[in-house]
Coordinates of C-alpha atoms in Angstrom, one line a residue:
X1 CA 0.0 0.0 0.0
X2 CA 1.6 3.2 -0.7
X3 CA 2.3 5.7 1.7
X4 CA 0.8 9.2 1.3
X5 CA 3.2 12.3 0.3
X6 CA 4.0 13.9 3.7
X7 CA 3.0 17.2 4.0
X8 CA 5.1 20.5 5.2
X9 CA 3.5 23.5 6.9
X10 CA 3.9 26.4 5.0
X11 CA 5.5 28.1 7.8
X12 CA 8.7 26.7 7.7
X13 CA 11.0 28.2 6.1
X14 CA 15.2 28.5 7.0
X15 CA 16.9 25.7 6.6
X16 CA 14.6 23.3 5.7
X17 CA 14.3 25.4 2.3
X18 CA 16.6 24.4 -0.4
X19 CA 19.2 27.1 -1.6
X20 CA 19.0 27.9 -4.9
X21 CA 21.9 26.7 -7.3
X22 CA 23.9 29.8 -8.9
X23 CA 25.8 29.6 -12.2
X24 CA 28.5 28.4 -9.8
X25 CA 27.0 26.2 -7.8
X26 CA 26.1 26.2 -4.1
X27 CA 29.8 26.2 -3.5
X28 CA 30.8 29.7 -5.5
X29 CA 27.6 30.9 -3.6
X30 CA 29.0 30.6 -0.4
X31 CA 32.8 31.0 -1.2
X32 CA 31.4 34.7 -2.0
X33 CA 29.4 34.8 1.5
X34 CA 32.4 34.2 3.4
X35 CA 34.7 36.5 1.4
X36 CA 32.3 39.2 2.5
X37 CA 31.8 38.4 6.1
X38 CA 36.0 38.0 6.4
X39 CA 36.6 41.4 5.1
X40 CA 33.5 42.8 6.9
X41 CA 35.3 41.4 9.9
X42 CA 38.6 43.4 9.2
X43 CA 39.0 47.1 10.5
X44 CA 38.4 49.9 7.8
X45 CA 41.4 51.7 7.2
X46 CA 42.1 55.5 7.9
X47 CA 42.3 58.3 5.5
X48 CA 46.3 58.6 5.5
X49 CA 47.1 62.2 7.8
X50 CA 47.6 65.3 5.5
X51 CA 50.7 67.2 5.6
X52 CA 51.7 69.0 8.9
X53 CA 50.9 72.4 8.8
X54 CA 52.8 75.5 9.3
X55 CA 51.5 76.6 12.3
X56 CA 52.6 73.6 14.9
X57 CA 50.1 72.8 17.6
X58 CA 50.6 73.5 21.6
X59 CA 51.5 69.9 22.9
X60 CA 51.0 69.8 26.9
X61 CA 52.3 67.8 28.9
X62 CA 49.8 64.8 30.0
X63 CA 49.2 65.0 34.0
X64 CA 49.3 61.5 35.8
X65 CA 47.8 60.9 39.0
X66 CA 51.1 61.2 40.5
X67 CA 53.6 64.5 40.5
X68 CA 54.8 66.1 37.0
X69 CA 58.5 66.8 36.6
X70 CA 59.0 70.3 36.1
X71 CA 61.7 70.2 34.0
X72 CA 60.1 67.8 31.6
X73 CA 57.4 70.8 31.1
X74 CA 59.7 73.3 30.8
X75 CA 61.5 71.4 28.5
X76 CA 58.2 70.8 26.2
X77 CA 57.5 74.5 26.5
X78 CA 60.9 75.4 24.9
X79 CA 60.3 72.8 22.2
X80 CA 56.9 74.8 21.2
X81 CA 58.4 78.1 21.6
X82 CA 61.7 77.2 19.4
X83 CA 59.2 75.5 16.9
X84 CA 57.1 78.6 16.8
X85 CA 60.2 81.1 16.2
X86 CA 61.6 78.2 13.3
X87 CA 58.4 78.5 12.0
X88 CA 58.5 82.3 11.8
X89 CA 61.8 82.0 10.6
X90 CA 60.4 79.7 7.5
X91 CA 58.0 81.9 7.1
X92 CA 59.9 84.9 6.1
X93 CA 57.3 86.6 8.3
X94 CA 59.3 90.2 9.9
X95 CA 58.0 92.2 12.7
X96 CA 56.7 95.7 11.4
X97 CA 59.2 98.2 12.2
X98 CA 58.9 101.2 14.9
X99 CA 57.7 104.3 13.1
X100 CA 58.7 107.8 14.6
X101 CA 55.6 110.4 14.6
X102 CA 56.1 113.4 12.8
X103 CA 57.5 116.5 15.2
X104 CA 59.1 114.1 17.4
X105 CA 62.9 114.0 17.6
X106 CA 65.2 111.2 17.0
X107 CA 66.8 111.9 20.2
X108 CA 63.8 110.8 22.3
X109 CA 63.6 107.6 20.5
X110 CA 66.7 106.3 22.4
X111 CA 68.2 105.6 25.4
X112 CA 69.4 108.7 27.2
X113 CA 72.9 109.5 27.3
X114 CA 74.6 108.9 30.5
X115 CA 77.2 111.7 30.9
X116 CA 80.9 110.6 31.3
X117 CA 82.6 112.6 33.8
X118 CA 85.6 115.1 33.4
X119 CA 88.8 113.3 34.1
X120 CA 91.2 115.3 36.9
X121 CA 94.6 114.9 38.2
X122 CA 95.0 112.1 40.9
X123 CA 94.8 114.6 44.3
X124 CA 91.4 115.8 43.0
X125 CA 88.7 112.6 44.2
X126 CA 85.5 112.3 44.5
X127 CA 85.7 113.4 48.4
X128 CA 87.2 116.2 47.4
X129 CA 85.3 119.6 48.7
X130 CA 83.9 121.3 45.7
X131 CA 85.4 124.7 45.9
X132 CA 89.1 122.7 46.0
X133 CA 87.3 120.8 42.8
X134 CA 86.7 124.3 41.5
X135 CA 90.3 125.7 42.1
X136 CA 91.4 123.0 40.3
X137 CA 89.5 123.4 37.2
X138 CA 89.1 127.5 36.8
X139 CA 92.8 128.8 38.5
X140 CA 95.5 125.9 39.2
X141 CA 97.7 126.1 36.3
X142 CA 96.1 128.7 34.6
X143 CA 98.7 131.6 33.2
X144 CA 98.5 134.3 35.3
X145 CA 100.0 138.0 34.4
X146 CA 98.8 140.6 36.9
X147 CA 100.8 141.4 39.4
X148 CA 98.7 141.5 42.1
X149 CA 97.3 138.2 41.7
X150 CA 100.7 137.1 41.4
X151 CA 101.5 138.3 44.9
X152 CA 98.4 137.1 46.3
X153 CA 99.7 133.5 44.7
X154 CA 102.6 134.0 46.3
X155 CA 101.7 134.5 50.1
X156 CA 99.1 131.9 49.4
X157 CA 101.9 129.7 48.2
X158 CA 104.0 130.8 51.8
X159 CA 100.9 129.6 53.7
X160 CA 101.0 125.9 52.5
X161 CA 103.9 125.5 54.7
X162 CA 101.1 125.7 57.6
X163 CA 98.0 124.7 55.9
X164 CA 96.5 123.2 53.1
X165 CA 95.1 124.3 49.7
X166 CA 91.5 123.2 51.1
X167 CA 92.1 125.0 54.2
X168 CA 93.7 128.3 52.8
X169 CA 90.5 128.2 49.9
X170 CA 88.1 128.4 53.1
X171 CA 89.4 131.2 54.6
X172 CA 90.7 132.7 51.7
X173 CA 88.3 135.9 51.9
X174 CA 89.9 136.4 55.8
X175 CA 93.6 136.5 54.2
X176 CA 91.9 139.4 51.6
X177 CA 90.4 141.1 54.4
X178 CA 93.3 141.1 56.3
X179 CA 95.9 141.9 54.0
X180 CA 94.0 144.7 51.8
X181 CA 93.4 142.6 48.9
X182 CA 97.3 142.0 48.8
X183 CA 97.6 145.1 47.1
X184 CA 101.2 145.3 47.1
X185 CA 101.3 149.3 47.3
X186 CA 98.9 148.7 49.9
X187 CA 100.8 146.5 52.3
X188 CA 104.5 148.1 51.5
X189 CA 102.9 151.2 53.6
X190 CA 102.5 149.4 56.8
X191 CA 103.7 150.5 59.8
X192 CA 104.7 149.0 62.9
X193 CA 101.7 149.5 64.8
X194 CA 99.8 148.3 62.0
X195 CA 102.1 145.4 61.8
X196 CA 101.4 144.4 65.6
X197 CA 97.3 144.4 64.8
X198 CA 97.7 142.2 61.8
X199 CA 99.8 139.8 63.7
X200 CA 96.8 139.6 66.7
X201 CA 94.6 139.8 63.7
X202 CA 96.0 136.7 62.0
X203 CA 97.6 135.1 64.8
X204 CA 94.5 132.4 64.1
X205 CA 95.6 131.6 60.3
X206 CA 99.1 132.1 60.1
X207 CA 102.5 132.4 62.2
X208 CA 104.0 135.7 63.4
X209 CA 107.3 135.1 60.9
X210 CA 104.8 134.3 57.6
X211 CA 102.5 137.5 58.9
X212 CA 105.9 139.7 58.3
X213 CA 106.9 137.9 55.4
X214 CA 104.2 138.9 53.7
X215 CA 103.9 142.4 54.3
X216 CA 107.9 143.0 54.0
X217 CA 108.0 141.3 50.3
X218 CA 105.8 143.8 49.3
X219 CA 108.0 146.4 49.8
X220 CA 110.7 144.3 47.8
X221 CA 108.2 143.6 44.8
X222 CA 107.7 147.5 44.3
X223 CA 111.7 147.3 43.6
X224 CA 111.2 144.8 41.3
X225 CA 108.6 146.4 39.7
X226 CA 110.4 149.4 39.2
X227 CA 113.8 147.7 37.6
X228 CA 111.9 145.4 35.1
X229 CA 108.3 146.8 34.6
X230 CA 106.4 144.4 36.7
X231 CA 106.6 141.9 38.9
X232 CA 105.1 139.4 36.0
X233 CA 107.6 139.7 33.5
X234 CA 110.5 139.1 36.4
X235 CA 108.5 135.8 36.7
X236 CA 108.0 134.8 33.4
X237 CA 111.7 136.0 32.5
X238 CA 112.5 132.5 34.1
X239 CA 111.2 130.6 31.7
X240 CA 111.6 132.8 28.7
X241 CA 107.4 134.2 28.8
X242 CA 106.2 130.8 27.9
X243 CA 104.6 127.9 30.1
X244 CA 106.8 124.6 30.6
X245 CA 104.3 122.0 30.1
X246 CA 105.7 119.2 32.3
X247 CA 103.3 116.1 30.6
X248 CA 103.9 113.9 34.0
X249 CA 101.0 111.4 33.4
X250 CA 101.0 110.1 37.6
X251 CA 100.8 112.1 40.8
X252 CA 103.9 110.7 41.7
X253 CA 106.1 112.1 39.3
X254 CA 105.4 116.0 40.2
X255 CA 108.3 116.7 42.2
X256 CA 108.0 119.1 45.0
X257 CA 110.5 121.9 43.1
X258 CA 112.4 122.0 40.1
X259 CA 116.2 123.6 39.0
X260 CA 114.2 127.0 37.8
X261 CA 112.4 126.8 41.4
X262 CA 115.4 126.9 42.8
X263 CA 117.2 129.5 40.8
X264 CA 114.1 131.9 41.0
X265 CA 114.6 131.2 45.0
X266 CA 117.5 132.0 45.2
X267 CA 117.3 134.9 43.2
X268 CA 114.0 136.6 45.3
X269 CA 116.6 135.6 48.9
X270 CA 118.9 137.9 46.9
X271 CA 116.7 140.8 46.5
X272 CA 115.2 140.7 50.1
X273 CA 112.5 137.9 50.0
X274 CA 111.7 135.8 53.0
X275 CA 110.0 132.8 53.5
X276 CA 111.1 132.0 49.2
X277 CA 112.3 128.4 49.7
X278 CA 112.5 126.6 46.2
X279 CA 109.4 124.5 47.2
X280 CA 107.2 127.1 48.3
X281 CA 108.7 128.8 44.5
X282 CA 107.7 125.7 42.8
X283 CA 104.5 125.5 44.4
X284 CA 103.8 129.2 43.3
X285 CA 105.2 128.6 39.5
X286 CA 102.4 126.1 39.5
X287 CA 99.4 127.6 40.6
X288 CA 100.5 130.9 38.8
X289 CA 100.5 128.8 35.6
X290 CA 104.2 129.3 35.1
X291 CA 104.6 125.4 34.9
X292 CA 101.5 123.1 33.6
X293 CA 101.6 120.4 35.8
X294 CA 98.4 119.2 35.5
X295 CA 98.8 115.2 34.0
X296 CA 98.2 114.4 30.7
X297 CA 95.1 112.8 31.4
X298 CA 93.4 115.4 33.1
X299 CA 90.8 118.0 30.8
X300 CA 92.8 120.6 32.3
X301 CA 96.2 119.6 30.6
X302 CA 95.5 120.7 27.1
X303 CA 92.9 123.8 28.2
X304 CA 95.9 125.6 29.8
X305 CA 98.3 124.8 27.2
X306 CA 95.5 126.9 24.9
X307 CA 95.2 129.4 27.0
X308 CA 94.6 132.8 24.8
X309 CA 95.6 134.5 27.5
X310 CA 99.6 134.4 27.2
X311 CA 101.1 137.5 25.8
X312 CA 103.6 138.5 22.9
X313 CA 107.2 138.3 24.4
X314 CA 108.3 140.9 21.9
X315 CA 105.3 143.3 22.9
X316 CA 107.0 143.0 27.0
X317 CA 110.4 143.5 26.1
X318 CA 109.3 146.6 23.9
X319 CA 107.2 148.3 26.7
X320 CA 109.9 147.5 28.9
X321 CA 113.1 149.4 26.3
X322 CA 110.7 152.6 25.7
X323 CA 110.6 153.0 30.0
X324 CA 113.9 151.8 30.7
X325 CA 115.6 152.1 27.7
X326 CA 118.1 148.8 26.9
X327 CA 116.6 145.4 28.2
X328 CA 117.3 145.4 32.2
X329 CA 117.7 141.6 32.0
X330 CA 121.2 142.0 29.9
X331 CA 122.3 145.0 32.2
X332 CA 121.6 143.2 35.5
X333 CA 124.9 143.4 36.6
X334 CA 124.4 140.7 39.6
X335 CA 122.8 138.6 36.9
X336 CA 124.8 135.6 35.9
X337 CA 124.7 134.2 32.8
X338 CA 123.3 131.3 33.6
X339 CA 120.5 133.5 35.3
X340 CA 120.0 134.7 31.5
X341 CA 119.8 131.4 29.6
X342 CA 117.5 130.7 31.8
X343 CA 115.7 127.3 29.3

């Protein structure tokens, strides 16, 4: 007896139903089907990155849960900053330069000048007092002519054996006061009497034997001025009217008087002067601009040897021949003549 055909629910479907055959066959079917499901499997690949750009990116430094080395910051910072300026440098990129507003000068634009001070012999320092700083740069070594400054010099010069140039510039109106201006017309008319009151007078600045000194070589300079004109061209006569400039470049080598010092001493002790000693002479010759013994390095040096102030030899001499007649320096009969070649 045969069987009846079994029957299947229409619901099924799945695997019960039978694939269909391809061109292939079942087997190029499915060889496809897992080709796709292996390479679905695989991770897609990534766009490949573009080219850095210029401008590099700020990296910072990734903070664990524990402490950050500074210097491995620091040293990230300096990796950006010297990757920003190489970049800049690439770049060709310049900063825009300053421009000056109209009406505005140059000179405010830079730094201001810081002024370089005046360079002075080695005795002048900065603790110098300034009118000592003041002598030094208006009168020490400047050529002097008139006579009564030259006298004034002179007993100024006598005083250093007691006191000092600081110490005589202080009271230096006092020794005006007291010795009328040393005006040496002045001073060759006093008395005894008058001679007693300056000494009480003075007593407080100077000794009794530089007091006299300097009222008696007034009476002496008159005689000089009388045999050779003025007392200023006997000076200069020493070193034939004309500065020595000595060029000593340190303190040290200033000596404290000279061969001329000593012959213009001598010569003065000769004609009556007291108190003359060579050093005192030297120390007159210099002040009085007779030697220039500022140093080389000092701003004074070269403004004294400039001086517009030194006069004509020849104009001297001919003053002196229409008043006197022949030159009294030849007819000095006590004159040597070394006394006359005197440079």
């Amino acid at each position: 007896m045969s069987s009846s055909p079994e029957l299947r629910s229409p619901g099924k479907t799945g695997a019960d139903t039978r694939k269909i055959l391809g061109p292939g066959g079942n087997r190029v079917r499915d060889s496809e089907e897992q080709k796709r499901k292996k390479e679905g499997m695989k991770k897609p690949e990534r766009p490949k990155k573009a080219a850095a750009s210029l401008t590099p990116k700020t990296i910072f430094p990734v903070r664990s849960n524990g402490s950050v080395d500074s210097s491995s910051s620091d040293s990230s910072i300096a990796k950006v900053v010297n990757a920003k300026r190489g970049v800049e440098r690439s770049t060709g990129v310049k900063k825009p330069a300053k421009v000056i507003p109209d009406g505005v000068e140059a000179a405010e634009t830079l730094s201001p000048v810081v002024p370089i001070p005046l360079k002075r012999c080695d005795w002048i320092t900065p603790n110098s007092e300034p009118l000592y700083i003041s002598f030094h740069d208006e009168e020490w070594g400047n050529p002097v002519y008139d006579d009564t400054k030259l006298y004034e010099l002179l007993a100024l010069s006598q005083a250093l054996a007691e006191m000092t140039w600081p110490a005589i510039l202080n009271k230096r109106h006092i020794f005006r006061k007291l010795f009328d201006n040393f005006d040496p017309s002045s001073l060759a008319n006093v008395n005894e009497k008058r001679l007693r009151s300056l000494r009480e007078s003075g007593n407080s600045l100077l000794s009794e034997p530089k007091i006299r000194a300097i009222v008696e070589n007034a009476k002496h300079l008159q005689k000089i001025q009388q045999e050779f004109g003025s007392f200023s061209n006997y000076c200069w006569r020493f070193v034939n009217h004309k500065p020595i400039r000595s060029g000593f470049r340190y303190a040290r080598q200033v000596p404290a008087k000279t061969p001329k010092s000593e012959l213009m001493s001598k010569d003065l002790m000769k004609r009556g002067f007291v108190c003359v000693g060579p050093t005192v002479v030297y120390s007159f010759m210099q002040v009085a601009g007779i030697f220039n013994d500022h140093l080389i390095t000092c701003f004074r040096y070269n403004e004294c040897n400039n001086n517009n102030n030194v006069k004509d030899h020849s104009q001297t001499k001919l003053v002196l021949r229409d008043t006197q007649g022949p030159d009294p320096v030849k007819n000095n009969a006590h004159m040597s003549h070394d006394h006359l070649s005197l440079t």
